[in-house]
Tab-separated table of C-alpha atoms and ligand atoms in Angstrom:
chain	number	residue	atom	x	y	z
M	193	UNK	CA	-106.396	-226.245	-56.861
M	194	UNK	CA	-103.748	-223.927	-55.533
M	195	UNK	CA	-103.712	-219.829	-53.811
M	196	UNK	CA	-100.505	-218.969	-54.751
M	197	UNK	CA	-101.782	-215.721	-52.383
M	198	UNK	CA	-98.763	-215.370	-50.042
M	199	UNK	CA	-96.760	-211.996	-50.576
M	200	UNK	CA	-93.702	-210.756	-48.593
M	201	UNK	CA	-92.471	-211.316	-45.345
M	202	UNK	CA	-93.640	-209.130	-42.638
M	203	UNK	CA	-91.692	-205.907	-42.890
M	204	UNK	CA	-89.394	-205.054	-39.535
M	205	UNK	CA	-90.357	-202.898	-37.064
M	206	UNK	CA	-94.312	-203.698	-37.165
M	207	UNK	CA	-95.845	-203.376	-33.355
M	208	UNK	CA	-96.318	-206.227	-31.422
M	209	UNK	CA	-100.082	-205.855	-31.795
M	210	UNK	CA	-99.531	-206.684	-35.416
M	211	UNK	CA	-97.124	-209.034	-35.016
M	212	UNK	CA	-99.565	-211.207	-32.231
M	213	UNK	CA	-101.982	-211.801	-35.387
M	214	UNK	CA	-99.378	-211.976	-38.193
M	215	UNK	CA	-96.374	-213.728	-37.237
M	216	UNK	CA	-97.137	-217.254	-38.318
M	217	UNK	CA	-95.077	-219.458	-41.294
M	218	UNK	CA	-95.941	-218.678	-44.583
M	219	UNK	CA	-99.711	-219.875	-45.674
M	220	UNK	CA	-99.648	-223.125	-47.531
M	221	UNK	CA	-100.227	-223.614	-51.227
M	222	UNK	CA	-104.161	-223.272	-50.441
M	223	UNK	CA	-104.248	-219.843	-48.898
M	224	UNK	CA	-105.064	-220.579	-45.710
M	225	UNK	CA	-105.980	-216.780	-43.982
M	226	UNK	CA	-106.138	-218.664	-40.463
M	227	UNK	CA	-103.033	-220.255	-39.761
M	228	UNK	CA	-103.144	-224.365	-40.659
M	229	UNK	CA	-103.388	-226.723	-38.091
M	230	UNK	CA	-100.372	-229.802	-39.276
M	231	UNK	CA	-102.129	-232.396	-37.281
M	232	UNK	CA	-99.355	-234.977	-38.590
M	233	UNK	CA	-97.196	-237.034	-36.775
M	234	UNK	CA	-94.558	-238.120	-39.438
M	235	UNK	CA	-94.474	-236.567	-42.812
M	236	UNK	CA	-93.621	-238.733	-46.673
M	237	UNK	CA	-90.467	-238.172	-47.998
M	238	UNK	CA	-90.031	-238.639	-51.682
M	239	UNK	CA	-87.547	-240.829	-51.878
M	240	UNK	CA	-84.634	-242.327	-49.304
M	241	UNK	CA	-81.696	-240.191	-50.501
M	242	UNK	CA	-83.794	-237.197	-49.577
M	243	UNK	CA	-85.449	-238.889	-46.406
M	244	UNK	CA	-81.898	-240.000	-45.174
M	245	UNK	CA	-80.583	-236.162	-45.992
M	246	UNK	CA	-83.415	-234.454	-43.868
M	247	UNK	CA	-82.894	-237.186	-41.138
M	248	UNK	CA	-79.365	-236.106	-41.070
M	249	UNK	CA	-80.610	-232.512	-41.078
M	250	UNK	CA	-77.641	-231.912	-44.085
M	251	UNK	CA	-80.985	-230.616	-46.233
M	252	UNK	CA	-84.331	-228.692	-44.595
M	253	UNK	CA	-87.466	-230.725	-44.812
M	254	UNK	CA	-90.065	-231.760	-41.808
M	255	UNK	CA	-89.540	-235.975	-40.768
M	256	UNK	CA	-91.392	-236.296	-37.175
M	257	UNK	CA	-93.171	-234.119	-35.138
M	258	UNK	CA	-91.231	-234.918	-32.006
M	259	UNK	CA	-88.348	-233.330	-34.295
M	260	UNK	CA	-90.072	-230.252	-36.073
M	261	UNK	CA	-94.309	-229.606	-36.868
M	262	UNK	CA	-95.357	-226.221	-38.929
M	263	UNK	CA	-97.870	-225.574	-36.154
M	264	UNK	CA	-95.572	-225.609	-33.446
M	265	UNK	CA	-93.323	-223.317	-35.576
M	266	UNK	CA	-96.038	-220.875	-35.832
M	267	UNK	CA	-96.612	-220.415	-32.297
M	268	UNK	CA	-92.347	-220.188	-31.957
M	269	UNK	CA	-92.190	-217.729	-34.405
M	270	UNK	CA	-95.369	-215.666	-32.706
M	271	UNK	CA	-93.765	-215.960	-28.857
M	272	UNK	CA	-90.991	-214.921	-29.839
M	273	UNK	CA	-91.824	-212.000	-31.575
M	274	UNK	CA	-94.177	-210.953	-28.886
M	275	UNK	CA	-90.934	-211.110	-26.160
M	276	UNK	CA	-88.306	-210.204	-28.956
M	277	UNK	CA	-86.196	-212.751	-28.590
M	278	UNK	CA	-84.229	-214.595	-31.943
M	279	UNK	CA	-86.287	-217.893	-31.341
M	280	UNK	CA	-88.444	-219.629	-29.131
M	281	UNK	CA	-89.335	-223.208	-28.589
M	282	UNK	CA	-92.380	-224.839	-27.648
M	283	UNK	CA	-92.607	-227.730	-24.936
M	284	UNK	CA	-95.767	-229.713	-24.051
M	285	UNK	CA	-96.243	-227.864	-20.477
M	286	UNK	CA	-94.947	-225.476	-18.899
M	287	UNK	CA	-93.483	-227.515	-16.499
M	288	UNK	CA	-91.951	-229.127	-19.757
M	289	UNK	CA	-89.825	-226.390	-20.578
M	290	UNK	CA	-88.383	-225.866	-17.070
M	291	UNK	CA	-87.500	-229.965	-17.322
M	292	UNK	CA	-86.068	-228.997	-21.092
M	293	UNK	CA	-83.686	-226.199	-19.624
M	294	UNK	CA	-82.529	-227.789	-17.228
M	295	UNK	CA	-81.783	-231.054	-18.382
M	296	UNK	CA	-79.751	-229.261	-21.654
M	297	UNK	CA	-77.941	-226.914	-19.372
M	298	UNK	CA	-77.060	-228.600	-16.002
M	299	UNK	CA	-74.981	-231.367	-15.129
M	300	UNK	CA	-74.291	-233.167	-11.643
M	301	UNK	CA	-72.332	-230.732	-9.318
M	302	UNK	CA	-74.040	-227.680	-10.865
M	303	UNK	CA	-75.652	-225.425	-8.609
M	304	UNK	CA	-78.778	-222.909	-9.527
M	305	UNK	CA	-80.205	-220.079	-7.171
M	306	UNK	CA	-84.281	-219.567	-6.875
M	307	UNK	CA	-86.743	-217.925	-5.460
M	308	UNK	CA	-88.354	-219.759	-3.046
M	309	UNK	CA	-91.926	-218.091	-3.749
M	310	UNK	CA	-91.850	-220.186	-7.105
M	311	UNK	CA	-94.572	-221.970	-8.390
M	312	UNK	CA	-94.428	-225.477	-6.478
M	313	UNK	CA	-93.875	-227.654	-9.230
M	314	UNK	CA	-90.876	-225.654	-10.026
M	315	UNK	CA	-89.360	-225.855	-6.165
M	316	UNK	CA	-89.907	-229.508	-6.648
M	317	UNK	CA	-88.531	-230.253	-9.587
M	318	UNK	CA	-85.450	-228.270	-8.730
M	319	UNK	CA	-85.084	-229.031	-5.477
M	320	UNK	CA	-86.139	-232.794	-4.931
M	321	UNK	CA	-86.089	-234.154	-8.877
M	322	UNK	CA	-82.927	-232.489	-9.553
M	323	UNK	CA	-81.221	-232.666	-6.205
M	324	UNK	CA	-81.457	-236.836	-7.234
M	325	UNK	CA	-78.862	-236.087	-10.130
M	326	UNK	CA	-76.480	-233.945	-8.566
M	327	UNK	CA	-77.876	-230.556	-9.343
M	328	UNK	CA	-78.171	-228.380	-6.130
M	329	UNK	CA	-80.283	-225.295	-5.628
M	330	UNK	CA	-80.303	-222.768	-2.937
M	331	UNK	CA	-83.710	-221.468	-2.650
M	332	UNK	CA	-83.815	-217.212	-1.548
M	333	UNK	CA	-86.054	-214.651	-0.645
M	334	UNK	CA	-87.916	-213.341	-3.446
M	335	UNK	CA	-87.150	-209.954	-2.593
M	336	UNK	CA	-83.657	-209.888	-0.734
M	337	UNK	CA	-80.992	-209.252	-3.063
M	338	UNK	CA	-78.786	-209.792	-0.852
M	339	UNK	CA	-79.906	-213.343	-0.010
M	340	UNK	CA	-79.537	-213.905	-4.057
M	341	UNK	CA	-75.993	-212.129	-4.208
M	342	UNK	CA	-74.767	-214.578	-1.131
M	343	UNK	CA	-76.148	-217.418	-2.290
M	344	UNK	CA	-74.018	-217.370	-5.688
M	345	UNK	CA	-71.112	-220.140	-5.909
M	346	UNK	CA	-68.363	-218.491	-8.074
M	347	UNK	CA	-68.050	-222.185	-9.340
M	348	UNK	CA	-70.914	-223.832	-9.849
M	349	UNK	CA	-73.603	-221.446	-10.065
M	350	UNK	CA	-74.952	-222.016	-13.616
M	351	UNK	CA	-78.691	-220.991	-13.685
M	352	UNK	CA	-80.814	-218.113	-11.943
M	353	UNK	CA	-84.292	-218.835	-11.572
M	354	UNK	CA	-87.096	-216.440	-11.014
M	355	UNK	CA	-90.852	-215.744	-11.131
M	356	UNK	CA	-92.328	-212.214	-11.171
M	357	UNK	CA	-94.536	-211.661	-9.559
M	358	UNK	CA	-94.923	-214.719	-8.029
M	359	UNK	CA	-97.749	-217.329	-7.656
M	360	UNK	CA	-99.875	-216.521	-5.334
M	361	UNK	CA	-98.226	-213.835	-3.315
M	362	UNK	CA	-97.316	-211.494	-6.696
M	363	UNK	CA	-93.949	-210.580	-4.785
M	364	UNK	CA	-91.848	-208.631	-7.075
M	365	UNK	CA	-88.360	-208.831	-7.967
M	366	UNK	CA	-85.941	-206.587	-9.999
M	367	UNK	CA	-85.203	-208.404	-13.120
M	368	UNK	CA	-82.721	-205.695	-14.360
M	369	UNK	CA	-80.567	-206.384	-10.588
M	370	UNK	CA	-80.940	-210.061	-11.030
M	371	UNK	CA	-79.347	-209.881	-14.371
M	372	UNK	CA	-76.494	-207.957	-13.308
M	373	UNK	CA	-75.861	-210.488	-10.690
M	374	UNK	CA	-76.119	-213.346	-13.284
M	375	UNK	CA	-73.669	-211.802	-15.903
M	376	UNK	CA	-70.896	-210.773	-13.073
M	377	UNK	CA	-71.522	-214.668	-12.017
M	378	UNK	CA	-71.093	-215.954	-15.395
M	379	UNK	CA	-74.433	-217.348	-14.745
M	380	UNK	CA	-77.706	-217.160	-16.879
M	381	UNK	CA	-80.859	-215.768	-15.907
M	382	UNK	CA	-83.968	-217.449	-16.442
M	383	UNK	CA	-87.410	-215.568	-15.729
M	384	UNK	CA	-90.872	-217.147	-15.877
M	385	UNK	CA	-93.186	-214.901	-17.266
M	386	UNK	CA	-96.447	-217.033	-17.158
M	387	UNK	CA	-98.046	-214.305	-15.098
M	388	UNK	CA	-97.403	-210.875	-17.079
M	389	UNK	CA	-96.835	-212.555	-20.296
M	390	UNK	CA	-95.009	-210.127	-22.722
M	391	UNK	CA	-97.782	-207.698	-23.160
M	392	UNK	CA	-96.882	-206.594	-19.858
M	393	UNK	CA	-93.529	-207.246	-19.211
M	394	UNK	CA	-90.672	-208.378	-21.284
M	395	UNK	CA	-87.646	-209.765	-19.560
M	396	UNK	CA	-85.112	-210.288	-21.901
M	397	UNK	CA	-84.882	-206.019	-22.370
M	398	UNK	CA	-84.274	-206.087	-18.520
M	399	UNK	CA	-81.330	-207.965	-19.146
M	400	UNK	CA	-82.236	-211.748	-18.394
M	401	UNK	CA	-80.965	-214.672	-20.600
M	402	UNK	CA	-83.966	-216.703	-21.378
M	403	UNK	CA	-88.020	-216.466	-21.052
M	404	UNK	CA	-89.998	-219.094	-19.837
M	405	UNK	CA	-93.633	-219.764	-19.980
M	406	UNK	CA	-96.525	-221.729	-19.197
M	407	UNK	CA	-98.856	-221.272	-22.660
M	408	UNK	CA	-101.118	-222.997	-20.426
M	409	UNK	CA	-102.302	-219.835	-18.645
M	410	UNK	CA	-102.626	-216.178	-20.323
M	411	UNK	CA	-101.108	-217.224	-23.761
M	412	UNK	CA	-104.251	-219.868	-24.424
M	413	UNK	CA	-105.871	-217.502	-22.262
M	414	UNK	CA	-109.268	-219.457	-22.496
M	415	UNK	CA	-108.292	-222.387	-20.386
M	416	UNK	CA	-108.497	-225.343	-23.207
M	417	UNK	CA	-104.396	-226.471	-23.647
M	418	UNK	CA	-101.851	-227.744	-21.896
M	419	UNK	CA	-98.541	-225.789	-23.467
M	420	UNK	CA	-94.905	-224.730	-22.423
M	421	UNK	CA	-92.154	-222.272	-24.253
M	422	UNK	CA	-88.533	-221.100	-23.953
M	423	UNK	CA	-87.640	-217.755	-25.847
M	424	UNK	CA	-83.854	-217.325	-25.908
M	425	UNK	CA	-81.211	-217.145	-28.317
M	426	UNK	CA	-81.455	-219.162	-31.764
M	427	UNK	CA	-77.900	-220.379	-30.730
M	428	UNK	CA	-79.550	-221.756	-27.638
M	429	UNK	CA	-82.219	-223.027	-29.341
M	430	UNK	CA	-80.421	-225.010	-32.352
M	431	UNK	CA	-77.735	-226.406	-30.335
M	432	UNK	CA	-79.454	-227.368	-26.808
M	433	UNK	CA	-82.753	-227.200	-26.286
M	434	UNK	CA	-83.827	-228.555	-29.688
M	435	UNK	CA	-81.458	-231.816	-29.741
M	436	UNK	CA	-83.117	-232.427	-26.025
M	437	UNK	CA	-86.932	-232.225	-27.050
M	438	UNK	CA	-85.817	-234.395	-30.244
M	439	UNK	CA	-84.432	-236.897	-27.129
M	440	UNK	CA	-86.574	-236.508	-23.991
M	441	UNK	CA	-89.823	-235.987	-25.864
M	442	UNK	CA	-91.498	-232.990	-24.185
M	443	UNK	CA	-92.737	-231.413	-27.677
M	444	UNK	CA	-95.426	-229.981	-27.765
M	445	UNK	CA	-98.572	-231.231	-29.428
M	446	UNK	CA	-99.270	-228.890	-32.780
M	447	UNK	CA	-103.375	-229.403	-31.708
M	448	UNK	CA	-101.984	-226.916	-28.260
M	449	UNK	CA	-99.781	-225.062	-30.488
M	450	UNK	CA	-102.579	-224.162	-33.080
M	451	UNK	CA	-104.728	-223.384	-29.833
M	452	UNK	CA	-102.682	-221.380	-28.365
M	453	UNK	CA	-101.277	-219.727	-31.434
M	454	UNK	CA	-104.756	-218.344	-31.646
M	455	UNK	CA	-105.295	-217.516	-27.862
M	456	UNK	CA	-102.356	-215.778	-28.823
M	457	UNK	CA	-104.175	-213.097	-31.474
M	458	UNK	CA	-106.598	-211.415	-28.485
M	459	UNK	CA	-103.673	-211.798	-25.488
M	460	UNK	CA	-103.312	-208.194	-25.216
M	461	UNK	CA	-106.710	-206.885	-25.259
M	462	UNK	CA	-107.317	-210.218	-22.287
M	463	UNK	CA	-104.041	-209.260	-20.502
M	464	UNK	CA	-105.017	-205.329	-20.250
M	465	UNK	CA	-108.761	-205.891	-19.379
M	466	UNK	CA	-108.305	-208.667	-17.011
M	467	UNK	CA	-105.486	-206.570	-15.296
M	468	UNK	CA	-107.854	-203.497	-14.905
M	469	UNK	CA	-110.799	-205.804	-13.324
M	470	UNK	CA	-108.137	-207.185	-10.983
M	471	UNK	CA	-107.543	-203.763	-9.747
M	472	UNK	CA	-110.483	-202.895	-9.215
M	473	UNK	CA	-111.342	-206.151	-7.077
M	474	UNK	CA	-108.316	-205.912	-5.133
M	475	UNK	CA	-108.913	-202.298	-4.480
M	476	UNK	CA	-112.084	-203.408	-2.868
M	477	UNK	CA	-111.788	-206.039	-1.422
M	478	UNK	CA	-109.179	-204.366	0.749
M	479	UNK	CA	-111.813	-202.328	2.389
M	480	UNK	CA	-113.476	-205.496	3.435
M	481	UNK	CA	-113.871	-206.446	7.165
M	482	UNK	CA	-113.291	-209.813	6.681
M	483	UNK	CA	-109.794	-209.371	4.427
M	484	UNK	CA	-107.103	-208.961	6.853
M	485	UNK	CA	-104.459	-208.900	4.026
M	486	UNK	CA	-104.484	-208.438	0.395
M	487	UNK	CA	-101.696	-208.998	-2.050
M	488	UNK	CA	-101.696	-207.075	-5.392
M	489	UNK	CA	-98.858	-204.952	-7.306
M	490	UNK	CA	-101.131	-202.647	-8.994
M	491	UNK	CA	-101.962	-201.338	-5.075
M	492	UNK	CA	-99.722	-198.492	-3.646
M	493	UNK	CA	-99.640	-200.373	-0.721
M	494	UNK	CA	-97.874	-203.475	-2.002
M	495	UNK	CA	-94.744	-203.671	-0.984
M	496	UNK	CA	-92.848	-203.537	-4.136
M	497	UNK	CA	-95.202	-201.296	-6.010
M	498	UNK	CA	-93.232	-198.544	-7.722
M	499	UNK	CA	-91.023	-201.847	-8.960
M	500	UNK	CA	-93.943	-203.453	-10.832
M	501	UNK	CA	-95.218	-200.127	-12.417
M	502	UNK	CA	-91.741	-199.882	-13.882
M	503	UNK	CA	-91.015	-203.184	-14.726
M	504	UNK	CA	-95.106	-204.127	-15.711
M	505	UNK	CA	-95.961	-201.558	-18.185
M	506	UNK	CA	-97.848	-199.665	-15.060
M	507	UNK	CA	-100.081	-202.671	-14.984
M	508	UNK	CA	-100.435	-204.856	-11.940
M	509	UNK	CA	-101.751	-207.907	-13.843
M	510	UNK	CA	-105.004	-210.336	-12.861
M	511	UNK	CA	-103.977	-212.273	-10.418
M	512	UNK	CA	-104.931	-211.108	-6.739
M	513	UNK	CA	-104.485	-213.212	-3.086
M	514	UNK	CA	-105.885	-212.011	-0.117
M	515	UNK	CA	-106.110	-213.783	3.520
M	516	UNK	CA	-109.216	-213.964	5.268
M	517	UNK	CA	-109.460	-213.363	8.803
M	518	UNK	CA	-108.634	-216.258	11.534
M	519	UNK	CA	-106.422	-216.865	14.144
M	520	UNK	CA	-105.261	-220.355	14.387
M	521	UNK	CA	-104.462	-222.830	10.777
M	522	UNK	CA	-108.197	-224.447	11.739
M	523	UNK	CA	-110.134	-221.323	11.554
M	524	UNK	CA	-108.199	-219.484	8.821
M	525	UNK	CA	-108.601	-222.739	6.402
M	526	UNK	CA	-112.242	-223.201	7.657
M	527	UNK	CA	-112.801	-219.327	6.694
M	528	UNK	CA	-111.028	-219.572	3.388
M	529	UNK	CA	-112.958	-223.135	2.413
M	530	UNK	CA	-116.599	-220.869	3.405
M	531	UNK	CA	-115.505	-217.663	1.289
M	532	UNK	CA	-114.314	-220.358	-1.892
M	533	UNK	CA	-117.647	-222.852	-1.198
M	534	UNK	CA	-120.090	-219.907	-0.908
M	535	UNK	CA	-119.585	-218.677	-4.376
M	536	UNK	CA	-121.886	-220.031	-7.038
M	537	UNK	CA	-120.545	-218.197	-10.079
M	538	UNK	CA	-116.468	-218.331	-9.883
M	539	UNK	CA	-114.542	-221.964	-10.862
M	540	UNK	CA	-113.283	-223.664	-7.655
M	541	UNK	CA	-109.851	-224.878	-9.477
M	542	UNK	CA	-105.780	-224.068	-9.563
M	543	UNK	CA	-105.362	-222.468	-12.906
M	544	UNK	CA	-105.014	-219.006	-14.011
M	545	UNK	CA	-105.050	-216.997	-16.923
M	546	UNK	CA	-108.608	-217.581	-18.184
M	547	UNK	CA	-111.446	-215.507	-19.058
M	548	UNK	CA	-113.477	-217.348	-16.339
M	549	UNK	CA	-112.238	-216.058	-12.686
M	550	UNK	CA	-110.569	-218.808	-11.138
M	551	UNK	CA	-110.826	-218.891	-6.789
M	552	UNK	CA	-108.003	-220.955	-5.328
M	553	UNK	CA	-106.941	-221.672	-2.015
M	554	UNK	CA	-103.391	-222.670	-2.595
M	555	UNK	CA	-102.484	-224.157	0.293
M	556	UNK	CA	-104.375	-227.236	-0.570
M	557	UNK	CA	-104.247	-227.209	-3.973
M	558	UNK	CA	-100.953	-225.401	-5.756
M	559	UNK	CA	-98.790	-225.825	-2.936
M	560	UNK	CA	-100.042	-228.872	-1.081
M	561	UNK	CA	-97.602	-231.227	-1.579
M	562	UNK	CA	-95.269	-229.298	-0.212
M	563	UNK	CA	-94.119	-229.486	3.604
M	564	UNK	CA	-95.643	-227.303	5.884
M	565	UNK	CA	-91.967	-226.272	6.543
M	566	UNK	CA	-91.581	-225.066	2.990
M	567	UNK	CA	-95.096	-224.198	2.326
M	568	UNK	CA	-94.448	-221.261	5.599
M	569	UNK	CA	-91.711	-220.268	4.553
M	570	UNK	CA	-92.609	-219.544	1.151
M	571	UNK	CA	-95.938	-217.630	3.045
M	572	UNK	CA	-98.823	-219.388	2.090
M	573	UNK	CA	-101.144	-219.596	5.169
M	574	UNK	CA	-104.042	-221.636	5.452
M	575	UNK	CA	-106.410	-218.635	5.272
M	576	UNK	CA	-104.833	-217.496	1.881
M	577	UNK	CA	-107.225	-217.347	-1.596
M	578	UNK	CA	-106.083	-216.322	-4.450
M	579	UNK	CA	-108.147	-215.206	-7.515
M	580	UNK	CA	-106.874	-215.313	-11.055
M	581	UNK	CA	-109.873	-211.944	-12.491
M	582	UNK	CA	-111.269	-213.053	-15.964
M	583	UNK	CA	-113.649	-211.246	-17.989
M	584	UNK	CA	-116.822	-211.294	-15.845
M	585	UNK	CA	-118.499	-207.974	-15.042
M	586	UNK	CA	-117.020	-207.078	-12.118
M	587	UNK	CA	-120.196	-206.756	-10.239
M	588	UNK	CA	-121.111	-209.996	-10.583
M	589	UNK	CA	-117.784	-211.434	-9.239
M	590	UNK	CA	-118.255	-208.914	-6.223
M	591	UNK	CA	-121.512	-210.119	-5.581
M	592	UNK	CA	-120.011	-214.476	-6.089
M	593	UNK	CA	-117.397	-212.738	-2.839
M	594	UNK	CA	-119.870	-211.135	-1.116
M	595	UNK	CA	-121.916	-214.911	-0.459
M	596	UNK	CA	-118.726	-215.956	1.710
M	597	UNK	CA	-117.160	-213.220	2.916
M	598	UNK	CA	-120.418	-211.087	4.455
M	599	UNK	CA	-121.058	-214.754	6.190
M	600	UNK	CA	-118.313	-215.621	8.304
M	601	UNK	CA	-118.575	-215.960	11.293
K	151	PLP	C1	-95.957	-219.373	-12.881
K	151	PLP	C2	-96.113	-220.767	-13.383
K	151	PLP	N1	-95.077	-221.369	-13.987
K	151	PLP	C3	-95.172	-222.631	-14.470
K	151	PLP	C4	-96.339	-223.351	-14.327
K	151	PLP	C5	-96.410	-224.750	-14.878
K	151	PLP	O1	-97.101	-224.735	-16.081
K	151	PLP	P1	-97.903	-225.995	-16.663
K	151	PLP	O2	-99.087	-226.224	-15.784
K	151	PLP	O3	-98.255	-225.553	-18.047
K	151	PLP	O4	-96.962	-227.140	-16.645
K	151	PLP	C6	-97.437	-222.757	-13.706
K	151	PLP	C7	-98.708	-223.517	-13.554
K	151	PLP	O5	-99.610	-223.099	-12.868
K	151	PLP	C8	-97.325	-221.435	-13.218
K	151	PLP	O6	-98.360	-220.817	-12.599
């Protein structure tokens, strides 16, 4: 039995609400109205002329998943649409797709400038994993453009790296300056936008080159996948990224993909509602005694405020970090492990992005195998929590605070 049910393609122009639950491949011959799941590995050819053609990719036609899955297309096709790019691709982490880039676009005496208030995996990967193959990277202050500008080689510099805002401190940088800088270099700007995700923020109209993402966070959004993307140019995507997932194996699994292809249909009503809560929390907690700093771009006073509301849809996102009080690295890490232990509702863990609220202290956790050296620089004090606002009421996660932080002593 067939549905021969499928009509047109989706007309142009429909709003990315639409497009979050519609863009998907074409329904099979059954009629599928949620999108199929290809759990497949390799797929039967019909005979060896056409099996060595499709291997030769001289005729279209799925061989191996590590190649091409339906699934995985899916979720490209979705991603992309959300951040408008031509094409995206998906990798099996997040983490996976910063490996991807950079192995298809750097070679040994290549340099790349990044923020050093990256995620931690990322400063490690590019500056110790990398650094092992010839690839150097100058690591900057968030915030200084300056430090960015000076830090370009005329020569080498091939990649810009950034993360806004960044994880945990949400430090904001311009994507639109960065940009310019990377074109007048010659050099390509990269921007990980795990924490916005495109419902808030969509880099590649500022002006950067590609969009990276960890699916793992916002876009599964309920805390069940690992998952990884690259939106870019189909260019791009044909011609480098796709021919190094084909070799290195990062794809991504089409079990994630289908996940987070779904995750993917309620991301903006998440995004928006997790976003307000976070507000709300942060404007709180900053009236708390026992908070002697709070980080949170939705606040007036955060440092790059007006920046965020421009570049963030007016949305600060849900991801908050606040430092509790203390005076020596003892006493603030001893305050921060009461405030995290006292609560009975919120998950004691490092990820983000879920509709459960997530308490971290990243010091120990996110960023603890980095060197204290690096881990100071990059700000992240021993007293520092952050807290990644699901969908709780908001009362309830006040009261989970108020345990630890009415308590210390
Ligand atoms: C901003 C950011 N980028 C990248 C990653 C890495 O993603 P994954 O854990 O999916 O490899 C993370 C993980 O926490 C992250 O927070």
């Amino acid at each position: 039995m067939s549905n021969t049910t499928d009509r047109d393609p989706l007309a142009a122009g429909l709003h990315p609400q639409t497009l979050a639950v519609r863009e998907a491949m074409p329904a099979s011959q059954y009629g599928e109205n949620s999108e199929a799941l290809f759990l497949t590995s390799c797929y039967r050819q019909p005979d060896s002329e056409t099996c060595a053609a499709r291997f030769a990719a001289t005729q279209p036609g799925y061989t191996y998943t590590r190649t091409s899955n339906p699934t995985v297309e899916s979720f490209e096709r979705r991603l992309a649409a959300l951040e408008g790019s031509e094409a995206a691709i998906g990798t099996s982490s997040g983490m996976a797709a910063i490996l991807m880039l950079c192995l298809a676009l750097l070679k040994a005496g290549d340099h790349v400038v990044c923020s050093r208030s990256v995620f931690g995996s990322t400063i490690g990967l590019l500056g110790k994993e990398f650094a092992k193959f010839g690839v150097e990277t100058t690591f900057v202050a968030q915030t200084d453009l300056q430090a960015w500008r000076a830090a370009i080689r005329p020569e080498a510099t091939r990649l810009l790296f950034a993360e806004t805002p960044t994880n945990p401190l949400t430090e904001v940088c311009d994507i639109r300056a960065l940009a310019d800088l990377a074109r007048n270099a010659h050099a390509q700007l990269v921007v990980d936008n795990t924490f916005c995700t495109p419902v808030l923020q969509r880099p590649l109209e500022l002006g950067a080159d590609m969009v990276m993402h960890s699916g793992t966070k916002f876009l599964d959004g309920q805390g069940r996948v690992l998952a990884g993307a690259v939106c870019c140019t189909a260019q791009l995507v044909r011609e480098q990224f796709m021919p190094m997932v084909r070799t290195a194996g990062m794809a991504l699994s089409p079990f994630n993909a289908w996940v987070v292809l779904k995750g993917m249909e309620t991301l903006a009503l998440r995004v928006k509602a997790q976003s307000e809560q976070a507000l709300q929390l942060a404007s709180w907690l900053q009236q708390h005694p026992a908070v002697s700093s709070l980080h949170y771009p939705g606040l007036p006073s955060h440092p790059q405020h007006q920046l965020a509301m421009r570049q963030q849809s007016g949305a600060g996102g849900s991801v908050l970090a606040f430092t509790v009080k203390g005076h020596t690295p003892e006493e603030l890490r001893r305050n921060a492990f009461h405030v995290i232990d006292s609560t009975r509702l919120l998950t004691i863990a490092a990820n983000l992005g879920d509709t459960k609220t997530i308490i971290t202290h990243p010091a120990s956790t996110s960023h603890g195998r980095l060197s204290e050296e690096v881990r100071q620089a990059a700000g992240i004090t021993q007293g520092l929590i952050r807290i990644a606002v699901g969908l709780e009421h908001l009362d309830d996660i006040k009261a989970d605070l108020l345990r630890g932080l009415d308590t210390l002593k």
